[in-house]
Tab-separated table of C-alpha atoms and ligand atoms in Angstrom:
chain	number	residue	atom	x	y	z
D	4	MET	CA	11.492	-41.683	9.932
D	5	GLU	CA	8.556	-43.200	8.070
D	6	LYS	CA	9.036	-46.355	6.029
D	7	GLY	CA	9.831	-45.447	2.455
D	8	GLY	CA	10.711	-41.882	3.445
D	9	ILE	CA	13.077	-39.879	1.287
D	10	ILE	CA	16.299	-38.592	2.815
D	11	LYS	CA	17.100	-35.340	1.067
D	12	HIS	CA	20.728	-34.514	0.503
D	13	ASN	CA	21.930	-31.461	2.399
D	14	ILE	CA	25.374	-30.374	1.220
D	15	ASP	CA	25.747	-28.166	4.311
D	16	LYS	CA	25.696	-31.263	6.531
D	17	ALA	CA	27.835	-33.475	4.250
D	18	PRO	CA	31.346	-34.391	5.447
D	19	LYS	CA	34.189	-32.777	3.550
D	20	THR	CA	36.114	-35.387	1.613
D	21	GLY	CA	39.086	-33.410	0.388
D	22	ASP	CA	41.453	-34.991	2.919
D	23	TRP	CA	40.572	-38.671	2.557
D	24	ARG	CA	39.344	-39.063	-1.040
D	25	TYR	CA	41.534	-41.656	-2.805
D	26	MET	CA	40.614	-41.111	-6.458
D	27	LYS	CA	39.868	-37.761	-8.049
D	28	PRO	CA	37.837	-37.190	-11.239
D	29	GLN	CA	39.536	-35.026	-13.819
D	30	VAL	CA	37.471	-33.480	-16.606
D	31	ASP	CA	39.079	-33.239	-20.036
D	32	ALA	CA	37.803	-29.899	-21.373
D	33	SER	CA	38.689	-30.939	-24.926
D	34	LYS	CA	36.275	-33.897	-24.712
D	35	CYS	CA	33.361	-32.701	-22.532
D	36	ILE	CA	30.409	-31.916	-24.805
D	37	GLY	CA	28.318	-30.332	-22.033
D	38	CYS	CA	25.611	-32.993	-22.164
D	39	LYS	CA	25.001	-32.851	-18.351
D	40	THR	CA	24.586	-36.629	-18.112
D	41	CYS	CA	26.989	-36.848	-15.175
D	42	VAL	CA	25.335	-34.115	-13.094
D	43	PRO	CA	22.218	-35.987	-11.881
D	44	HIS	CA	24.177	-39.240	-11.465
D	45	CYS	CA	26.611	-37.820	-8.888
D	46	PRO	CA	25.510	-39.278	-5.525
D	47	GLU	CA	26.939	-36.280	-3.681
D	48	GLY	CA	25.319	-33.635	-5.878
D	49	VAL	CA	28.634	-31.838	-6.306
D	50	MET	CA	28.646	-31.424	-10.086
D	51	GLU	CA	27.303	-28.407	-11.929
D	52	MET	CA	27.677	-26.829	-15.336
D	53	ARG	CA	29.536	-23.583	-15.843
D	54	ALA	CA	30.638	-21.376	-18.731
D	55	ARG	CA	34.021	-22.193	-20.276
D	56	LYS	CA	37.052	-20.059	-19.523
D	57	ILE	CA	38.900	-18.605	-22.513
D	58	GLU	CA	41.693	-21.196	-22.365
D	59	GLU	CA	39.117	-23.991	-22.233
D	60	ILE	CA	37.432	-22.633	-25.365
D	61	GLU	CA	40.770	-22.612	-27.169
D	62	ILE	CA	41.531	-26.273	-26.429
D	63	SER	CA	38.035	-27.353	-27.429
D	64	ASN	CA	37.307	-25.255	-30.518
D	65	LYS	CA	35.669	-28.281	-32.170
D	66	ILE	CA	33.066	-28.346	-29.389
D	67	GLY	CA	32.188	-24.656	-29.407
D	68	LYS	CA	32.283	-21.957	-26.762
D	69	GLU	CA	28.526	-22.091	-26.204
D	70	LYS	CA	28.863	-25.577	-24.707
D	71	GLU	CA	29.187	-25.469	-20.946
D	72	LEU	CA	31.768	-27.484	-19.038
D	73	VAL	CA	31.093	-29.574	-15.949
D	74	ASP	CA	32.624	-28.373	-12.689
D	75	ILE	CA	33.197	-30.441	-9.524
D	76	ASP	CA	33.278	-29.292	-5.900
D	77	PHE	CA	36.296	-31.219	-4.609
D	78	GLU	CA	35.559	-30.327	-1.001
D	79	TYR	CA	32.709	-32.829	-1.130
D	80	CYS	CA	33.464	-35.206	-4.050
D	81	LYS	CA	34.133	-38.681	-2.608
D	82	GLY	CA	35.878	-40.063	-5.698
D	83	CYS	CA	33.363	-42.837	-6.390
D	84	GLY	CA	33.837	-42.686	-10.179
D	85	VAL	CA	30.149	-42.805	-11.141
D	86	CYS	CA	30.583	-39.658	-13.229
D	87	ALA	CA	33.419	-41.260	-15.220
D	88	GLN	CA	31.317	-44.376	-15.833
D	89	VAL	CA	28.255	-42.557	-17.169
D	90	CYS	CA	30.015	-39.982	-19.368
D	91	PRO	CA	29.157	-40.930	-22.977
D	92	VAL	CA	32.379	-39.491	-24.417
D	93	LYS	CA	34.765	-40.594	-21.623
D	94	ALA	CA	35.657	-37.010	-20.736
D	95	ILE	CA	36.267	-37.851	-17.045
D	96	ASN	CA	39.282	-39.859	-15.902
D	97	MET	CA	39.817	-41.004	-12.326
D	98	LYS	CA	43.309	-40.159	-11.064
D	99	LYS	CA	45.057	-40.811	-7.723
R	1	SF4	S1	33.628	-39.064	-8.300
R	1	SF4	FE1	31.567	-39.487	-7.456
R	1	SF4	S2	31.256	-37.884	-5.918
R	1	SF4	FE2	32.951	-37.194	-7.207
R	1	SF4	S3	32.006	-35.908	-8.805
R	1	SF4	FE3	32.144	-38.019	-9.639
R	1	SF4	S4	30.163	-38.971	-9.159
R	1	SF4	FE4	30.369	-37.125	-7.851
R	2	SF4	S1	31.758	-34.760	-18.394
R	2	SF4	FE1	30.764	-36.187	-19.841
R	2	SF4	S2	28.732	-36.597	-18.984
R	2	SF4	FE2	29.540	-34.762	-17.939
R	2	SF4	S3	28.730	-33.017	-19.137
R	2	SF4	FE3	30.760	-33.501	-19.962
R	2	SF4	S4	30.372	-34.929	-21.667
R	2	SF4	FE4	28.505	-34.884	-20.432
């Protein structure tokens, strides 16, 4: 590899973390405002935005159904907690 080269993340070659991850991020649908701040900060690239399910709209009627909710692929999330740190409204809590 050249000096200063960029290693691109390839989710297909990433190790699955579901068995050994210690902490797990939990998204509070009533708090997430769909700002997407957490998505580019995730070092594993396992966060993406998705439409809200009906029950998630009901518990967050202040936020509005047009606001997307962040979704996490727990097969590859390593539980680092970066997403919880950067969320401006503290919608992600790290749980064991
Ligand atoms: S805990 Fe880390 S790896 Fe998991 S979704 Fe959050 S930022 Fe990504
Ligand atoms: S979890 Fe927080 S940072 Fe991520 S989209 Fe929702 S409000 Fe924004």
